[in-house]
Short mmCIF file of C-alpha atoms in Angstrom, two decimals:
data_model
loop_
_atom_site.label_atom_id
_atom_site.label_comp_id
_atom_site.label_asym_id
_atom_site.label_seq_id
_atom_site.Cartn_x
_atom_site.Cartn_y
_atom_site.Cartn_z
CA ASP A 1 14.68 77.50 -11.37
CA GLN A 2 13.33 79.19 -8.26
CA GLN A 3 12.53 82.71 -9.39
CA VAL A 4 11.22 83.80 -6.00
CA LYS A 5 13.16 82.74 -2.95
CA GLN A 6 12.50 82.97 0.74
CA ASN A 7 15.72 81.76 2.25
CA SER A 8 14.52 81.63 5.84
CA PRO A 9 12.25 78.64 6.36
CA SER A 10 11.24 79.88 9.79
CA LEU A 11 11.32 82.91 12.06
CA SER A 12 10.57 83.16 15.76
CA VAL A 13 9.70 86.51 17.34
CA GLN A 14 8.52 87.74 20.70
CA GLU A 15 5.09 89.35 20.90
CA GLY A 16 5.30 93.11 20.49
CA ARG A 17 8.58 93.02 18.59
CA ILE A 18 9.12 93.48 14.88
CA SER A 19 8.95 90.56 12.46
CA ILE A 20 10.94 90.93 9.25
CA LEU A 21 10.38 88.44 6.48
CA ASN A 22 12.63 88.55 3.44
CA CYS A 23 12.21 87.61 -0.18
CA ASP A 24 14.54 87.70 -3.18
CA TYR A 25 13.66 87.37 -6.83
CA THR A 26 15.62 86.83 -10.01
CA ASN A 27 13.17 87.68 -12.79
CA SER A 28 13.56 91.33 -13.70
CA MET A 29 10.22 91.20 -15.54
CA PHE A 30 8.32 90.96 -12.27
CA ASP A 31 6.50 94.22 -11.70
CA TYR A 32 4.07 93.42 -8.92
CA PHE A 33 4.75 91.77 -5.61
CA LEU A 34 2.45 90.42 -2.95
CA TRP A 35 2.58 88.86 0.47
CA TYR A 36 0.15 86.15 1.47
CA LYS A 37 -0.48 84.55 4.83
CA LYS A 38 -1.48 80.92 5.02
CA TYR A 39 -2.73 78.63 7.75
CA PRO A 40 -2.51 74.84 7.40
CA ALA A 41 -5.21 73.31 5.20
CA GLU A 42 -6.43 76.72 4.09
CA GLY A 43 -5.87 78.85 1.03
CA PRO A 44 -3.56 81.87 1.17
CA THR A 45 -4.98 85.17 2.35
CA PHE A 46 -3.78 88.37 0.74
CA LEU A 47 -1.92 90.72 3.08
CA ILE A 48 -0.28 93.53 1.18
CA SER A 49 1.19 94.27 -2.23
CA ILE A 50 3.55 96.67 -3.92
CA SER A 51 4.05 97.79 -7.46
CA SER A 52 7.54 98.03 -8.89
CA ILE A 53 7.14 101.80 -9.24
CA LYS A 54 7.09 102.13 -5.46
CA ASP A 55 9.60 101.26 -2.79
CA LYS A 56 7.29 101.14 0.20
CA ASN A 57 3.68 100.37 0.96
CA GLU A 58 2.13 100.46 4.37
CA ASP A 59 -1.14 99.04 5.69
CA GLY A 60 -1.64 99.14 9.42
CA ARG A 61 0.92 96.91 11.11
CA PHE A 62 2.21 95.64 7.78
CA THR A 63 4.79 97.39 5.62
CA VAL A 64 6.38 96.03 2.49
CA PHE A 65 9.67 97.41 1.22
CA LEU A 66 10.96 96.87 -2.30
CA ASN A 67 14.58 97.30 -3.37
CA LYS A 68 14.52 96.84 -7.13
CA SER A 69 18.25 97.15 -7.63
CA ALA A 70 18.84 94.34 -5.17
CA LYS A 71 15.76 92.42 -6.34
CA HIS A 72 14.73 92.14 -2.74
CA LEU A 73 11.59 92.79 -0.79
CA SER A 74 10.69 92.48 2.83
CA LEU A 75 7.60 92.42 4.97
CA HIS A 76 7.69 94.15 8.34
CA ILE A 77 5.08 93.39 10.96
CA VAL A 78 5.01 95.79 13.89
CA PRO A 79 4.04 95.00 16.57
CA SER A 80 3.92 91.25 16.10
CA GLN A 81 1.02 89.39 17.66
CA PRO A 82 0.53 85.69 18.40
CA GLY A 83 -2.27 85.63 15.82
CA ASP A 84 0.30 86.50 13.18
CA SER A 85 1.78 83.03 13.53
CA ALA A 86 1.37 81.40 10.10
CA VAL A 87 3.25 80.68 6.91
CA TYR A 88 4.02 83.77 4.87
CA PHE A 89 4.48 83.54 1.14
CA CYS A 90 6.06 86.13 -1.05
CA ALA A 91 4.70 86.15 -4.61
CA ALA A 92 5.36 88.03 -7.80
CA TYR A 93 4.09 88.40 -11.31
CA ALA A 94 4.92 90.15 -14.52
CA GLY A 95 2.57 91.86 -16.88
CA GLY A 96 2.13 91.04 -20.53
CA THR A 97 1.71 87.38 -21.38
CA SER A 98 2.41 86.38 -17.81
CA TYR A 99 -0.43 88.52 -16.55
CA GLY A 100 -1.90 87.10 -13.41
CA LYS A 101 0.43 84.13 -13.09
CA LEU A 102 1.81 84.32 -9.61
CA THR A 103 5.16 82.80 -8.77
CA PHE A 104 5.47 81.95 -5.11
CA GLY A 105 8.43 81.65 -2.80
CA GLN A 106 8.83 78.63 -0.56
CA GLY A 107 7.27 80.33 2.42
CA THR A 108 8.51 81.31 5.89
CA ILE A 109 6.92 79.96 9.03
CA LEU A 110 6.47 82.81 11.48
CA THR A 111 5.95 82.00 15.14
CA VAL A 112 5.13 84.83 17.50
CA HIS A 113 5.56 83.89 21.14
CA PRO A 114 3.41 85.52 23.84
CA GLY B 1 -16.18 90.81 -0.76
CA ALA B 2 -14.17 88.81 -3.30
CA VAL B 3 -14.84 85.38 -1.84
CA VAL B 4 -13.66 82.25 -3.62
CA SER B 5 -15.34 79.03 -2.61
CA GLN B 6 -13.70 75.70 -3.28
CA HIS B 7 -15.42 72.36 -2.92
CA PRO B 8 -14.83 69.79 -1.58
CA SER B 9 -12.39 70.77 1.15
CA TRP B 10 -11.10 67.23 1.31
CA VAL B 11 -11.63 64.01 -0.62
CA ILE B 12 -10.34 60.48 -0.42
CA CYS B 13 -10.58 58.35 -3.51
CA LYS B 14 -9.35 55.02 -4.76
CA SER B 15 -6.60 54.73 -7.30
CA GLY B 16 -7.94 54.80 -10.85
CA THR B 17 -11.01 56.89 -10.11
CA SER B 18 -11.60 60.52 -11.07
CA VAL B 19 -12.21 63.44 -8.78
CA LYS B 20 -13.76 66.80 -9.62
CA ILE B 21 -12.93 69.95 -7.66
CA GLU B 22 -15.05 73.08 -8.03
CA CYS B 23 -13.94 76.66 -7.68
CA ARG B 24 -16.53 79.41 -7.52
CA SER B 25 -16.23 83.16 -7.24
CA LEU B 26 -19.19 84.00 -5.01
CA ASP B 27 -19.54 87.74 -5.30
CA PHE B 28 -17.57 88.70 -8.37
CA GLN B 29 -16.94 87.62 -11.93
CA ALA B 30 -13.62 86.06 -12.79
CA THR B 31 -12.55 85.87 -16.40
CA THR B 32 -9.47 83.99 -15.32
CA MET B 33 -8.94 81.46 -12.60
CA PHE B 34 -5.73 79.75 -11.63
CA TRP B 35 -5.13 76.28 -10.25
CA TYR B 36 -2.23 75.67 -7.89
CA ARG B 37 -0.87 72.61 -6.21
CA GLN B 38 1.07 72.43 -2.98
CA PHE B 39 3.08 69.50 -1.73
CA PRO B 40 3.91 69.29 1.98
CA LYS B 41 6.39 71.93 3.09
CA GLN B 42 6.72 73.25 -0.43
CA SER B 43 5.59 76.30 -2.29
CA LEU B 44 2.42 76.70 -4.30
CA MET B 45 3.07 75.67 -7.88
CA LEU B 46 0.90 76.97 -10.68
CA MET B 47 -0.63 74.13 -12.65
CA ALA B 48 -2.80 75.92 -15.17
CA THR B 49 -4.60 79.09 -16.08
CA SER B 50 -8.29 78.70 -16.73
CA ASN B 51 -9.97 81.18 -19.07
CA GLU B 52 -13.71 81.45 -19.33
CA GLY B 53 -14.95 80.08 -22.62
CA SER B 54 -11.60 78.85 -23.89
CA LYS B 55 -9.06 76.13 -23.30
CA ALA B 56 -6.91 76.22 -20.23
CA THR B 57 -3.22 76.97 -20.47
CA TYR B 58 -1.07 74.43 -18.70
CA GLU B 59 2.33 74.96 -17.16
CA GLN B 60 5.25 72.91 -18.32
CA GLY B 61 5.22 69.42 -16.91
CA VAL B 62 1.50 69.38 -16.10
CA GLU B 63 -0.43 66.73 -18.01
CA LYS B 64 -3.49 68.34 -19.55
CA ASP B 65 -5.17 64.98 -20.14
CA LYS B 66 -4.80 64.09 -16.50
CA PHE B 67 -5.86 67.41 -15.04
CA LEU B 68 -8.93 68.47 -16.98
CA ILE B 69 -9.97 72.07 -16.49
CA ASN B 70 -13.29 73.54 -17.49
CA HIS B 71 -14.24 77.19 -17.06
CA ALA B 72 -17.82 77.24 -18.25
CA SER B 73 -18.90 80.52 -16.71
CA LEU B 74 -17.50 83.69 -15.17
CA THR B 75 -18.00 82.27 -11.70
CA LEU B 76 -17.10 78.61 -11.99
CA SER B 77 -14.01 76.62 -12.89
CA THR B 78 -13.56 72.90 -12.31
CA LEU B 79 -10.48 70.73 -12.08
CA THR B 80 -10.93 67.01 -12.68
CA VAL B 81 -8.10 64.70 -11.70
CA THR B 82 -8.60 61.72 -13.98
CA SER B 83 -7.45 58.19 -13.17
CA ALA B 84 -5.98 59.40 -9.92
CA HIS B 85 -2.90 57.73 -8.48
CA PRO B 86 -1.32 58.04 -5.04
CA GLU B 87 1.28 60.47 -6.39
CA ASP B 88 -1.58 62.85 -7.23
CA SER B 89 -2.28 63.20 -3.52
CA SER B 90 -1.75 66.85 -2.76
CA PHE B 91 -3.36 70.12 -1.73
CA TYR B 92 -5.06 71.80 -4.69
CA ILE B 93 -5.93 75.48 -4.49
CA CYS B 94 -7.78 77.68 -6.94
CA SER B 95 -7.62 81.43 -7.20
CA ALA B 96 -9.35 84.16 -9.12
CA ARG B 97 -9.02 87.83 -9.89
CA VAL B 98 -11.90 90.23 -10.24
CA LYS B 99 -12.77 90.67 -13.91
CA GLY B 100 -11.24 93.74 -15.44
CA SER B 101 -8.79 94.44 -12.65
CA TYR B 102 -5.09 94.19 -13.32
CA ASN B 103 -3.32 94.96 -10.12
CA SER B 104 -5.83 93.59 -7.69
CA PRO B 105 -4.63 90.58 -5.75
CA LEU B 106 -5.64 87.05 -6.45
CA HIS B 107 -8.24 85.68 -4.10
CA PHE B 108 -7.79 82.08 -3.09
CA GLY B 109 -10.16 79.33 -2.19
CA ASN B 110 -9.53 77.29 0.94
CA GLY B 111 -8.05 74.43 -0.99
CA THR B 112 -8.90 70.76 -1.46
CA ARG B 113 -6.88 68.03 0.21
CA LEU B 114 -6.86 65.05 -2.16
CA THR B 115 -5.77 61.67 -0.85
CA VAL B 116 -5.58 58.80 -3.31
CA THR B 117 -5.41 55.35 -1.75
#
């Protein structure tokens, strides 16, 4: 059962435009969400996170939006740069006994064209 | 800060041998470390949670006798793939969270590419 889903395997964007990566989840116990960026043969690098008590978190070019009622979150990158090209993973975890155990989506390959 | 070092970055071994992968938190203490596995074009799957000074907790379907985890100190966890077979070939990644922090993100090592021939 895929509790975190990224339905778009890939996304292609022109440099300078906005990149929007989407993520859906099914587990209502998730209370913390994160986005990671990953290059081939490397570990994921943390980008930005959001707690379930918020609906938006912004850090520079990166903004994460959370819609709890729809169980949906998105990552906006503005403006997109060629260096942003990578695989982006959405991840989530719940507190309590699941503390710290991240559940990842399948990832979305972002390609930003110059 | 919050650097996680994983070693080796790649290893090739023969079927039937064992391989040890180390995960170190270089500039922080990690009570808990996590081991993930990633198959090509797939997501990262949690294998086990490693707790300092106690037994690891394995996810369903992960053989604890095959994937031995030791977390002997607050900065080191090891994963040993015993009697490796070609189907164990994968990308293994460890992660850690700063001790005492709840909502801080996990920091990941750079992963280990294991190829079993």
